[in-house]
mmCIF file of C-alpha atoms and ligand atoms in Angstrom:
data_model
loop_
_atom_site.group_PDB
_atom_site.id
_atom_site.type_symbol
_atom_site.label_atom_id
_atom_site.label_comp_id
_atom_site.label_asym_id
_atom_site.label_seq_id
_atom_site.Cartn_x
_atom_site.Cartn_y
_atom_site.Cartn_z
ATOM 1 C CA UNK A 227 -32.476 -66.307 -31.834
ATOM 2 C CA UNK A 228 -35.916 -66.497 -30.264
ATOM 3 C CA UNK A 229 -35.803 -68.535 -27.045
ATOM 4 C CA UNK A 230 -38.986 -70.461 -26.306
ATOM 5 C CA UNK A 231 -40.000 -70.504 -22.619
ATOM 6 C CA UNK A 232 -41.778 -73.575 -21.248
ATOM 7 C CA UNK A 233 -43.074 -73.898 -17.683
ATOM 8 C CA UNK A 234 -43.552 -77.388 -16.240
ATOM 9 C CA UNK A 235 -44.659 -78.470 -12.779
ATOM 10 C CA UNK A 236 -42.203 -81.206 -11.686
ATOM 11 C CA UNK A 237 -44.881 -82.802 -9.488
ATOM 12 C CA UNK A 238 -47.340 -83.145 -12.348
ATOM 13 C CA UNK A 239 -45.401 -83.255 -15.607
ATOM 14 C CA UNK A 240 -47.357 -82.288 -18.701
ATOM 15 C CA UNK A 241 -45.839 -84.764 -21.153
ATOM 16 C CA UNK A 242 -47.225 -83.066 -24.237
ATOM 17 C CA UNK A 243 -45.458 -79.811 -23.363
ATOM 18 C CA UNK A 244 -42.236 -81.650 -22.499
ATOM 19 C CA UNK A 245 -42.437 -83.477 -25.853
ATOM 20 C CA UNK A 246 -42.023 -80.103 -27.603
ATOM 21 C CA UNK A 247 -38.702 -79.611 -25.817
ATOM 22 C CA UNK A 248 -37.643 -83.204 -26.563
ATOM 23 C CA UNK A 249 -38.412 -82.576 -30.242
ATOM 24 C CA UNK A 250 -36.163 -79.494 -30.239
ATOM 25 C CA UNK A 251 -33.330 -81.643 -28.796
ATOM 26 C CA UNK A 252 -33.953 -84.311 -31.445
ATOM 27 C CA UNK A 253 -33.705 -81.695 -34.198
ATOM 28 C CA UNK A 254 -30.282 -80.474 -33.009
ATOM 29 C CA UNK A 255 -31.510 -77.590 -30.818
ATOM 30 C CA UNK A 256 -30.302 -76.437 -27.397
ATOM 31 C CA UNK A 257 -32.661 -76.833 -24.423
ATOM 32 C CA UNK A 258 -32.006 -75.673 -20.837
ATOM 33 C CA UNK A 259 -33.666 -77.910 -18.233
ATOM 34 C CA UNK A 260 -33.794 -78.261 -14.442
ATOM 35 C CA UNK A 261 -31.925 -81.009 -12.619
ATOM 36 C CA UNK A 262 -31.718 -81.593 -8.852
ATOM 37 C CA UNK A 263 -28.216 -80.006 -8.824
ATOM 38 C CA UNK A 264 -28.282 -77.002 -11.198
ATOM 39 C CA UNK A 265 -29.932 -76.192 -14.540
ATOM 40 C CA UNK A 266 -28.298 -77.928 -17.512
ATOM 41 C CA UNK A 267 -27.891 -76.780 -21.123
ATOM 42 C CA UNK A 268 -28.669 -79.857 -23.199
ATOM 43 C CA UNK A 269 -27.936 -81.011 -26.744
ATOM 44 C CA UNK A 270 -28.159 -84.402 -28.452
ATOM 45 C CA UNK A 271 -24.800 -85.955 -27.486
ATOM 46 C CA UNK A 272 -24.748 -87.883 -30.779
ATOM 47 C CA UNK A 273 -25.030 -84.701 -32.895
ATOM 48 C CA UNK A 274 -21.626 -82.978 -33.119
ATOM 49 C CA UNK A 275 -22.993 -79.746 -34.538
ATOM 50 C CA UNK A 276 -25.544 -79.476 -31.739
ATOM 51 C CA UNK A 277 -22.824 -80.125 -29.137
ATOM 52 C CA UNK A 278 -20.596 -77.457 -30.715
ATOM 53 C CA UNK A 279 -23.514 -75.059 -30.208
ATOM 54 C CA UNK A 280 -23.273 -75.558 -26.431
ATOM 55 C CA UNK A 281 -19.663 -74.315 -26.391
ATOM 56 C CA UNK A 282 -20.652 -71.263 -28.454
ATOM 57 C CA UNK A 283 -23.721 -70.406 -26.329
ATOM 58 C CA UNK A 284 -21.721 -70.625 -23.078
ATOM 59 C CA UNK A 285 -18.442 -69.187 -24.340
ATOM 60 C CA UNK A 286 -16.860 -72.395 -23.000
ATOM 61 C CA UNK A 287 -13.274 -73.468 -23.829
ATOM 62 C CA UNK A 288 -13.457 -76.475 -26.177
ATOM 63 C CA UNK A 289 -11.087 -78.603 -24.063
ATOM 64 C CA UNK A 290 -13.522 -78.606 -21.108
ATOM 65 C CA UNK A 291 -15.566 -81.805 -21.568
ATOM 66 C CA UNK A 292 -19.320 -82.178 -21.072
ATOM 67 C CA UNK A 293 -21.322 -84.631 -18.973
ATOM 68 C CA UNK A 294 -23.505 -87.092 -20.897
ATOM 69 C CA UNK A 295 -26.907 -87.442 -19.211
ATOM 70 C CA UNK A 296 -28.894 -90.663 -19.534
ATOM 71 C CA UNK A 297 -32.195 -91.862 -18.055
ATOM 72 C CA UNK A 298 -31.488 -95.528 -17.257
ATOM 73 C CA UNK A 299 -28.610 -97.323 -15.519
ATOM 74 C CA UNK A 300 -28.239 -99.891 -18.318
ATOM 75 C CA UNK A 301 -27.477 -97.088 -20.763
ATOM 76 C CA UNK A 302 -24.083 -96.604 -19.040
ATOM 77 C CA UNK A 303 -22.850 -99.593 -21.058
ATOM 78 C CA UNK A 304 -23.932 -97.977 -24.325
ATOM 79 C CA UNK A 305 -21.669 -94.961 -23.645
ATOM 80 C CA UNK A 306 -18.739 -96.506 -21.705
ATOM 81 C CA UNK A 307 -16.442 -99.537 -21.991
ATOM 82 C CA UNK A 308 -14.491 -101.464 -19.326
ATOM 83 C CA UNK A 309 -16.961 -100.426 -16.605
ATOM 84 C CA UNK A 310 -15.337 -101.671 -13.373
ATOM 85 C CA UNK A 311 -17.447 -103.418 -10.757
ATOM 86 C CA UNK A 312 -16.836 -100.610 -8.270
ATOM 87 C CA UNK A 313 -18.385 -98.134 -10.747
ATOM 88 C CA UNK A 314 -21.451 -100.333 -11.063
ATOM 89 C CA UNK A 315 -21.697 -100.411 -7.264
ATOM 90 C CA UNK A 316 -21.572 -96.606 -7.013
ATOM 91 C CA UNK A 317 -24.155 -96.196 -9.759
ATOM 92 C CA UNK A 318 -26.433 -98.713 -8.035
ATOM 93 C CA UNK A 319 -26.065 -96.849 -4.736
ATOM 94 C CA UNK A 320 -26.367 -93.221 -5.876
ATOM 95 C CA UNK A 321 -28.018 -93.027 -9.310
ATOM 96 C CA UNK A 322 -30.316 -91.470 -10.246
ATOM 97 C CA UNK A 323 -28.839 -88.602 -8.245
ATOM 98 C CA UNK A 324 -26.110 -85.955 -8.020
ATOM 99 C CA UNK A 325 -23.321 -88.356 -9.082
ATOM 100 C CA UNK A 326 -21.200 -88.223 -12.265
ATOM 101 C CA UNK A 327 -18.833 -91.098 -13.051
ATOM 102 C CA UNK A 328 -15.817 -90.855 -15.365
ATOM 103 C CA UNK A 329 -15.330 -94.032 -17.406
ATOM 104 C CA UNK A 330 -13.516 -95.100 -20.599
ATOM 105 C CA UNK A 331 -15.643 -94.004 -23.558
ATOM 106 C CA UNK A 332 -17.108 -96.078 -26.362
ATOM 107 C CA UNK A 333 -15.303 -95.223 -29.620
ATOM 108 C CA UNK A 334 -18.404 -93.560 -31.117
ATOM 109 C CA UNK A 335 -18.632 -90.941 -28.348
ATOM 110 C CA UNK A 336 -17.435 -87.739 -30.007
ATOM 111 C CA UNK A 337 -14.201 -86.101 -28.875
ATOM 112 C CA UNK A 338 -16.120 -82.819 -29.035
ATOM 113 C CA UNK A 339 -18.180 -84.063 -26.062
ATOM 114 C CA UNK A 340 -15.122 -85.366 -24.173
ATOM 115 C CA UNK A 341 -12.781 -82.456 -24.915
ATOM 116 C CA UNK A 342 -10.442 -84.836 -26.723
ATOM 117 C CA UNK A 343 -10.157 -87.268 -23.778
ATOM 118 C CA UNK A 344 -10.654 -91.043 -24.085
ATOM 119 C CA UNK A 345 -12.911 -90.939 -21.039
ATOM 120 C CA UNK A 346 -16.511 -89.768 -20.706
ATOM 121 C CA UNK A 347 -18.488 -88.291 -17.805
ATOM 122 C CA UNK A 348 -21.914 -89.928 -17.304
ATOM 123 C CA UNK A 349 -24.776 -88.899 -15.008
ATOM 124 C CA UNK A 350 -28.353 -90.061 -14.407
ATOM 125 C CA UNK A 351 -30.182 -87.054 -12.944
ATOM 126 C CA UNK A 352 -32.922 -87.685 -10.391
ATOM 127 C CA UNK A 353 -35.035 -84.656 -11.308
ATOM 128 C CA UNK A 354 -38.291 -85.935 -12.873
ATOM 129 C CA UNK A 355 -38.287 -83.298 -15.655
ATOM 130 C CA UNK A 356 -34.667 -84.039 -16.607
ATOM 131 C CA UNK A 357 -35.240 -87.803 -16.705
ATOM 132 C CA UNK A 358 -38.473 -87.563 -18.651
ATOM 133 C CA UNK A 359 -36.924 -85.126 -21.138
ATOM 134 C CA UNK A 360 -34.030 -87.536 -21.786
ATOM 135 C CA UNK A 361 -36.467 -90.462 -22.162
ATOM 136 C CA UNK A 362 -38.706 -88.559 -24.566
ATOM 137 C CA UNK A 363 -35.763 -87.339 -26.659
ATOM 138 C CA UNK A 364 -34.546 -90.932 -27.047
ATOM 139 C CA UNK A 365 -30.872 -89.867 -27.101
ATOM 140 C CA UNK A 366 -28.103 -89.276 -24.545
ATOM 141 C CA UNK A 367 -28.034 -85.583 -23.649
ATOM 142 C CA UNK A 368 -24.725 -83.711 -23.332
ATOM 143 C CA UNK A 369 -25.202 -80.918 -20.824
ATOM 144 C CA UNK A 370 -22.988 -78.556 -18.870
ATOM 145 C CA UNK A 371 -24.452 -76.121 -16.369
ATOM 146 C CA UNK A 372 -26.633 -73.571 -18.206
ATOM 147 C CA UNK A 373 -24.628 -70.458 -17.258
ATOM 148 C CA UNK A 374 -22.287 -68.284 -19.290
ATOM 149 C CA UNK A 375 -18.768 -69.623 -18.752
ATOM 150 C CA UNK A 376 -17.291 -68.135 -15.553
ATOM 151 C CA UNK A 377 -20.645 -67.144 -14.002
ATOM 152 C CA UNK A 378 -22.214 -69.014 -11.059
ATOM 153 C CA UNK A 379 -24.241 -72.061 -12.127
ATOM 154 C CA UNK A 380 -27.991 -71.384 -12.427
ATOM 155 C CA UNK A 381 -30.240 -72.765 -9.711
ATOM 156 C CA UNK A 382 -33.440 -71.062 -10.938
ATOM 157 C CA UNK A 383 -34.902 -70.539 -14.403
ATOM 158 C CA UNK A 384 -34.466 -66.768 -14.054
ATOM 159 C CA UNK A 385 -30.673 -67.258 -13.826
ATOM 160 C CA UNK A 386 -30.766 -69.213 -17.091
ATOM 161 C CA UNK A 387 -32.846 -66.480 -18.718
ATOM 162 C CA UNK A 388 -30.291 -63.849 -17.570
ATOM 163 C CA UNK A 389 -27.420 -65.740 -19.205
ATOM 164 C CA UNK A 390 -28.991 -67.589 -22.145
ATOM 165 C CA UNK A 391 -32.029 -65.691 -23.443
ATOM 166 C CA UNK A 392 -31.572 -65.222 -27.198
ATOM 167 C CA UNK A 393 -28.626 -67.678 -27.289
ATOM 168 C CA UNK A 394 -30.485 -71.033 -27.136
ATOM 169 C CA UNK A 395 -33.730 -72.551 -28.470
ATOM 170 C CA UNK A 396 -35.686 -73.333 -25.328
ATOM 171 C CA UNK A 397 -35.673 -72.889 -21.534
ATOM 172 C CA UNK A 398 -37.769 -75.184 -19.325
ATOM 173 C CA UNK A 399 -38.740 -73.547 -16.023
ATOM 174 C CA UNK A 400 -39.231 -76.349 -13.500
ATOM 175 C CA UNK A 401 -38.681 -74.322 -10.321
ATOM 176 C CA UNK A 402 -35.587 -74.072 -8.093
ATOM 177 C CA UNK A 403 -32.930 -76.826 -7.898
ATOM 178 C CA UNK A 404 -32.861 -78.630 -4.544
ATOM 179 C CA UNK A 405 -29.120 -79.404 -4.143
ATOM 180 C CA UNK A 406 -27.887 -76.105 -5.615
ATOM 181 C CA UNK A 407 -24.295 -77.212 -6.386
ATOM 182 C CA UNK A 408 -23.157 -79.321 -9.339
ATOM 183 C CA UNK A 409 -22.886 -83.122 -9.098
ATOM 184 C CA UNK A 410 -20.039 -85.044 -7.468
ATOM 185 C CA UNK A 411 -17.614 -86.017 -10.257
ATOM 186 C CA UNK A 412 -15.825 -89.314 -9.514
ATOM 187 C CA UNK A 413 -13.019 -90.699 -11.648
ATOM 188 C CA UNK A 414 -13.560 -94.474 -11.863
ATOM 189 C CA UNK A 415 -10.730 -95.224 -14.319
ATOM 190 C CA UNK A 416 -8.037 -95.893 -11.678
ATOM 191 C CA UNK A 417 -7.487 -98.325 -8.788
ATOM 192 C CA UNK A 418 -9.928 -96.519 -6.504
ATOM 193 C CA UNK A 419 -12.628 -93.852 -6.912
ATOM 194 C CA UNK A 420 -11.217 -90.311 -6.869
ATOM 195 C CA UNK A 421 -13.541 -87.349 -6.319
ATOM 196 C CA UNK A 422 -12.553 -84.626 -8.791
ATOM 197 C CA UNK A 423 -15.435 -82.308 -7.846
ATOM 198 C CA UNK A 424 -17.302 -82.620 -4.526
ATOM 199 C CA UNK A 425 -21.095 -82.395 -4.543
ATOM 200 C CA UNK A 426 -24.330 -83.817 -3.166
ATOM 201 C CA UNK A 427 -22.955 -87.367 -2.914
ATOM 202 C CA UNK A 428 -20.250 -86.916 -0.272
ATOM 203 C CA UNK A 429 -16.892 -88.644 0.276
ATOM 204 C CA UNK A 430 -18.410 -90.284 3.367
ATOM 205 C CA UNK A 431 -21.337 -91.600 1.282
ATOM 206 C CA UNK A 432 -18.966 -93.071 -1.303
ATOM 207 C CA UNK A 433 -16.641 -94.594 1.341
ATOM 208 C CA UNK A 434 -19.597 -96.529 2.734
ATOM 209 C CA UNK A 435 -19.697 -98.397 -0.588
ATOM 210 C CA UNK A 436 -15.979 -98.299 -1.541
ATOM 211 C CA UNK A 437 -13.763 -97.548 1.503
ATOM 212 C CA UNK A 438 -10.671 -96.731 -0.587
ATOM 213 C CA UNK A 439 -12.305 -93.654 -2.193
ATOM 214 C CA UNK A 440 -10.254 -90.431 -2.078
ATOM 215 C CA UNK A 441 -10.683 -86.710 -2.559
ATOM 216 C CA UNK A 442 -8.397 -85.349 -5.311
ATOM 217 C CA UNK A 443 -5.740 -83.095 -3.766
ATOM 218 C CA UNK A 444 -6.877 -80.142 -5.903
ATOM 219 C CA UNK A 445 -10.391 -80.077 -4.462
ATOM 220 C CA UNK A 446 -9.606 -77.917 -1.438
ATOM 221 C CA UNK A 447 -6.532 -76.064 -2.681
ATOM 222 C CA UNK A 448 -5.719 -73.757 -5.544
ATOM 223 C CA UNK A 449 -3.981 -75.163 -8.605
ATOM 224 C CA UNK A 450 -0.946 -73.604 -10.190
ATOM 225 C CA UNK A 451 -1.116 -73.458 -13.970
ATOM 226 C CA UNK A 452 2.020 -75.622 -14.224
ATOM 227 C CA UNK A 453 0.129 -78.674 -12.960
ATOM 228 C CA UNK A 454 -2.133 -80.720 -15.204
ATOM 229 C CA UNK A 455 -5.413 -81.245 -13.351
ATOM 230 C CA UNK A 456 -7.257 -84.556 -13.817
ATOM 231 C CA UNK A 457 -10.466 -82.746 -14.668
ATOM 232 C CA UNK A 458 -10.098 -79.959 -17.224
ATOM 233 C CA UNK A 459 -12.815 -77.966 -15.453
ATOM 234 C CA UNK A 460 -10.549 -77.587 -12.402
ATOM 235 C CA UNK A 461 -8.181 -75.169 -14.079
ATOM 236 C CA UNK A 462 -10.730 -72.534 -15.037
ATOM 237 C CA UNK A 463 -11.763 -69.698 -12.789
ATOM 238 C CA UNK A 464 -15.329 -70.499 -11.802
ATOM 239 C CA UNK A 465 -18.316 -69.105 -10.013
ATOM 240 C CA UNK A 466 -16.932 -65.600 -10.125
ATOM 241 C CA UNK A 467 -19.381 -62.916 -9.104
ATOM 242 C CA UNK A 468 -18.518 -59.322 -10.016
ATOM 243 C CA UNK A 469 -17.797 -58.545 -6.365
ATOM 244 C CA UNK A 470 -14.502 -59.399 -4.679
ATOM 245 C CA UNK A 471 -15.387 -62.198 -2.240
ATOM 246 C CA UNK A 472 -13.458 -62.911 0.977
ATOM 247 C CA UNK A 473 -14.210 -66.004 3.087
ATOM 248 C CA UNK A 474 -13.960 -65.452 6.852
ATOM 249 C CA UNK A 475 -13.561 -68.804 8.524
ATOM 250 C CA UNK A 476 -13.679 -69.949 12.136
ATOM 251 C CA UNK A 477 -15.819 -69.900 15.251
ATOM 252 C CA UNK A 478 -19.100 -67.998 14.849
ATOM 253 C CA UNK A 479 -18.587 -65.216 17.433
ATOM 254 C CA UNK A 480 -15.072 -64.392 16.194
ATOM 255 C CA UNK A 481 -16.124 -64.538 12.558
ATOM 256 C CA UNK A 482 -19.031 -62.189 13.225
ATOM 257 C CA UNK A 483 -16.710 -59.656 14.926
ATOM 258 C CA UNK A 484 -14.171 -59.845 12.103
ATOM 259 C CA UNK A 485 -16.836 -59.411 9.421
ATOM 260 C CA UNK A 486 -18.256 -56.366 11.243
ATOM 261 C CA UNK A 487 -14.763 -54.794 11.275
ATOM 262 C CA UNK A 488 -14.143 -55.591 7.609
ATOM 263 C CA UNK A 489 -17.549 -54.162 6.649
ATOM 264 C CA UNK A 490 -16.826 -50.896 8.455
ATOM 265 C CA UNK A 491 -13.432 -50.563 6.761
ATOM 266 C CA UNK A 492 -14.903 -51.258 3.316
ATOM 267 C CA UNK A 493 -17.781 -48.814 3.925
ATOM 268 C CA UNK A 494 -15.260 -46.146 4.996
ATOM 269 C CA UNK A 495 -13.540 -46.845 1.694
ATOM 270 C CA UNK A 496 -16.783 -45.995 -0.124
ATOM 271 C CA UNK A 497 -17.497 -49.589 -1.198
ATOM 272 C CA UNK A 498 -20.907 -51.260 -1.568
ATOM 273 C CA UNK A 499 -20.672 -54.193 0.842
ATOM 274 C CA UNK A 500 -22.396 -57.588 0.953
ATOM 275 C CA UNK A 501 -22.310 -60.283 3.648
ATOM 276 C CA UNK A 502 -23.262 -63.959 3.744
ATOM 277 C CA UNK A 503 -24.247 -64.967 7.282
ATOM 278 C CA UNK A 504 -25.192 -68.401 8.520
ATOM 279 C CA UNK A 505 -27.937 -67.439 10.945
ATOM 280 C CA UNK A 506 -30.656 -64.814 11.048
ATOM 281 C CA UNK A 507 -28.616 -61.818 12.270
ATOM 282 C CA UNK A 508 -28.968 -59.708 9.158
ATOM 283 C CA UNK A 509 -29.548 -56.449 11.030
ATOM 284 C CA UNK A 510 -26.292 -56.602 12.999
ATOM 285 C CA UNK A 511 -23.897 -55.969 10.084
ATOM 286 C CA UNK A 512 -23.011 -52.521 8.701
ATOM 287 C CA UNK A 513 -23.496 -53.691 5.101
ATOM 288 C CA UNK A 514 -25.663 -52.835 2.077
ATOM 289 C CA UNK A 515 -26.885 -56.376 1.421
ATOM 290 C CA UNK A 516 -26.886 -59.231 3.958
ATOM 291 C CA UNK A 517 -27.980 -62.687 2.770
ATOM 292 C CA UNK A 518 -28.498 -65.810 4.867
ATOM 293 C CA UNK A 519 -26.877 -69.157 4.060
ATOM 294 C CA UNK A 520 -28.567 -71.064 6.877
ATOM 295 C CA UNK A 521 -27.179 -73.309 9.596
ATOM 296 C CA UNK A 522 -26.819 -76.568 7.638
ATOM 297 C CA UNK A 523 -24.244 -77.137 4.872
ATOM 298 C CA UNK A 524 -27.108 -78.320 2.661
ATOM 299 C CA UNK A 525 -28.858 -74.949 2.945
ATOM 300 C CA UNK A 526 -25.542 -73.119 2.346
ATOM 301 C CA UNK A 527 -25.181 -75.212 -0.818
ATOM 302 C CA UNK A 528 -28.743 -74.595 -1.969
ATOM 303 C CA UNK A 529 -28.482 -70.804 -1.552
ATOM 304 C CA UNK A 530 -24.864 -70.027 -2.516
ATOM 305 C CA UNK A 531 -25.100 -69.458 -6.280
ATOM 306 C CA UNK A 532 -28.393 -67.548 -6.025
ATOM 307 C CA UNK A 533 -26.853 -65.335 -3.307
ATOM 308 C CA UNK A 534 -23.772 -64.592 -5.444
ATOM 309 C CA UNK A 535 -26.036 -63.544 -8.314
ATOM 310 C CA UNK A 536 -28.119 -61.363 -5.948
ATOM 311 C CA UNK A 537 -24.992 -59.435 -4.926
ATOM 312 C CA UNK A 538 -24.286 -58.747 -8.609
ATOM 313 C CA UNK A 539 -27.862 -57.546 -9.155
ATOM 314 C CA UNK A 540 -27.441 -55.101 -6.265
ATOM 315 C CA UNK A 541 -24.128 -53.705 -7.507
ATOM 316 C CA UNK A 542 -22.226 -55.068 -4.500
ATOM 317 C CA UNK A 543 -18.445 -54.573 -4.810
ATOM 318 C CA UNK A 544 -17.042 -56.556 -1.873
ATOM 319 C CA UNK A 545 -18.514 -59.588 -0.111
ATOM 320 C CA UNK A 546 -17.547 -61.189 3.201
ATOM 321 C CA UNK A 547 -18.805 -64.754 3.604
ATOM 322 C CA UNK A 548 -19.050 -66.501 6.964
ATOM 323 C CA UNK A 549 -17.893 -70.100 6.773
ATOM 324 C CA UNK A 550 -16.740 -72.967 8.995
ATOM 325 C CA UNK A 551 -15.112 -75.988 7.402
ATOM 326 C CA UNK A 552 -17.116 -79.183 7.819
ATOM 327 C CA UNK A 553 -17.152 -82.715 6.417
ATOM 328 C CA UNK A 554 -19.961 -84.033 4.205
ATOM 329 C CA UNK A 555 -21.682 -81.405 2.077
ATOM 330 C CA UNK A 556 -19.450 -78.770 3.723
ATOM 331 C CA UNK A 557 -16.607 -79.912 1.451
ATOM 332 C CA UNK A 558 -18.589 -79.053 -1.695
ATOM 333 C CA UNK A 559 -19.590 -75.665 -0.252
ATOM 334 C CA UNK A 560 -15.964 -74.933 0.664
ATOM 335 C CA UNK A 561 -14.770 -75.884 -2.827
ATOM 336 C CA UNK A 562 -17.226 -73.497 -4.574
ATOM 337 C CA UNK A 563 -16.851 -70.709 -2.013
ATOM 338 C CA UNK A 564 -13.033 -70.736 -2.210
ATOM 339 C CA UNK A 565 -13.275 -70.583 -6.017
ATOM 340 C CA UNK A 566 -15.728 -67.685 -5.859
ATOM 341 C CA UNK A 567 -13.257 -65.978 -3.514
ATOM 342 C CA UNK A 568 -10.272 -66.834 -5.716
ATOM 343 C CA UNK A 569 -8.833 -68.421 -2.529
ATOM 344 C CA UNK A 570 -9.014 -65.203 -0.471
ATOM 345 C CA UNK A 571 -9.605 -66.741 2.969
ATOM 346 C CA UNK A 572 -9.137 -65.186 6.418
ATOM 347 C CA UNK A 573 -8.933 -67.586 9.388
ATOM 348 C CA UNK A 574 -9.912 -66.122 12.764
HETATM 349 O O1 LIG B 165 -24.668 -81.289 -11.695
HETATM 350 C C1 LIG B 165 -24.051 -81.269 -12.757
HETATM 351 O O2 LIG B 165 -23.066 -82.019 -12.948
HETATM 352 C C2 LIG B 165 -24.524 -80.316 -13.846
HETATM 353 C C3 LIG B 165 -25.907 -80.772 -14.297
HETATM 354 C C4 LIG B 165 -26.418 -79.990 -15.465
HETATM 355 O O3 LIG B 165 -25.896 -82.143 -14.564
HETATM 356 N N1 LIG B 165 -23.581 -80.288 -14.930
HETATM 357 C C5 LIG B 165 -22.369 -79.704 -14.820
HETATM 358 O O4 LIG B 165 -21.626 -79.723 -15.987
HETATM 359 O O5 LIG B 165 -21.982 -79.178 -13.802
HETATM 360 P P1 LIG B 165 -20.322 -78.832 -16.202
HETATM 361 O O6 LIG B 165 -19.979 -79.026 -17.621
HETATM 362 O O7 LIG B 165 -20.597 -77.450 -15.747
HETATM 363 O O8 LIG B 165 -19.225 -79.535 -15.345
HETATM 364 C C6 LIG B 165 -18.690 -80.790 -15.763
HETATM 365 C C7 LIG B 165 -17.387 -81.037 -15.053
HETATM 366 C C8 LIG B 165 -16.290 -80.125 -15.569
HETATM 367 O O9 LIG B 165 -15.510 -79.714 -14.472
HETATM 368 C C9 LIG B 165 -15.510 -81.043 -16.498
HETATM 369 O O10 LIG B 165 -14.162 -80.644 -16.621
HETATM 370 C C10 LIG B 165 -15.652 -82.392 -15.805
HETATM 371 O O11 LIG B 165 -16.963 -82.387 -15.306
HETATM 372 N N2 LIG B 165 -15.524 -83.503 -16.773
HETATM 373 C C11 LIG B 165 -16.348 -83.825 -17.789
HETATM 374 N N3 LIG B 165 -15.880 -84.882 -18.483
HETATM 375 C C12 LIG B 165 -14.735 -85.249 -17.880
HETATM 376 C C13 LIG B 165 -13.770 -86.286 -18.121
HETATM 377 N N4 LIG B 165 -13.897 -87.137 -19.120
HETATM 378 N N5 LIG B 165 -12.706 -86.366 -17.279
HETATM 379 C C14 LIG B 165 -12.573 -85.505 -16.240
HETATM 380 N N6 LIG B 165 -13.450 -84.509 -15.965
HETATM 381 C C15 LIG B 165 -14.507 -84.387 -16.771
HETATM 382 MG MG1 LIG B 166 -20.336 -75.528 -15.047
#
């Protein structure tokens, strides 16, 4: 398949160019597009064959449901039924934005989109290209992250090209994604909101609107296969770079010492070593590739997936990642980092 590349400036959207991509969606094609979280791989959510194409292009298990993206808040009621008042409140507070709500689905929403569930995930992205594309296409857009299943989500068009060139109809390059981690998924079908996947809208943000909101117990721990997770996506191994990642967690000075030791041991073992540091001390580690995450959790989030892909590009075999657990956006970073590390965490 020949993949068409389109470049669009998000600050000055060329509608005529974007219309070409919207037309491809309307005709049952697959279009990758930027959102403020990560790049999405979109298909017309009302076209079952198009949606099936997403699962094929990604190599995604068919029981892992997709998020339906819409442009306007009122469209929630076209996709979902029994929308509780607390869901409306959250949507009013945080949409458009990095929030996905799980609601009971309208009967017409295909079980191919929902992985056989009677609920549907809905999100209104804030990215101007994403919103305009959905508007121009005139349909709800089913879209997972635009990576091959199991790879880190794409935060730049070049990541999408790496994974999807030749597999989909069109890739829109709209520059890097600002949040860098996927949206916060909140189950709104129970008594209180439950965060199934942490993201750019934090637990603290949500509690300001609905104080009873909770974090699902699986978010910061591994799941055994015997348990049935509330979100099918939780049970799959995610964000796995080729390298073996170990998180080293604790106070900065101790973490730095530990990582230096671990680097030396791995180097002595003949391994190609990578490190994620929080501050600009790249030169002080005996490693082959040292990448900076930055001081703030938001910058850790924005750089994490791109850094994991950079290690792969450089043939890095083991990675040590500096981390310190924090509230807010730190929870989302911890969730993705622990998954990338397959829960290999050293506390110092
Ligand atoms: O930021 C994002 O959410 C990006 C952009 C493109 O919008 N999309 C994204 O989609 O991350 P995906 O498919 O990679 O992740 C969707 C997650 C999966 O973990 C899936 O299991 C969960 O949402 N999910 C979808 N529908 C669900 C449902 N009805 N009930 C529970 N979990 C659901
Ligand atoms: Mg994904």
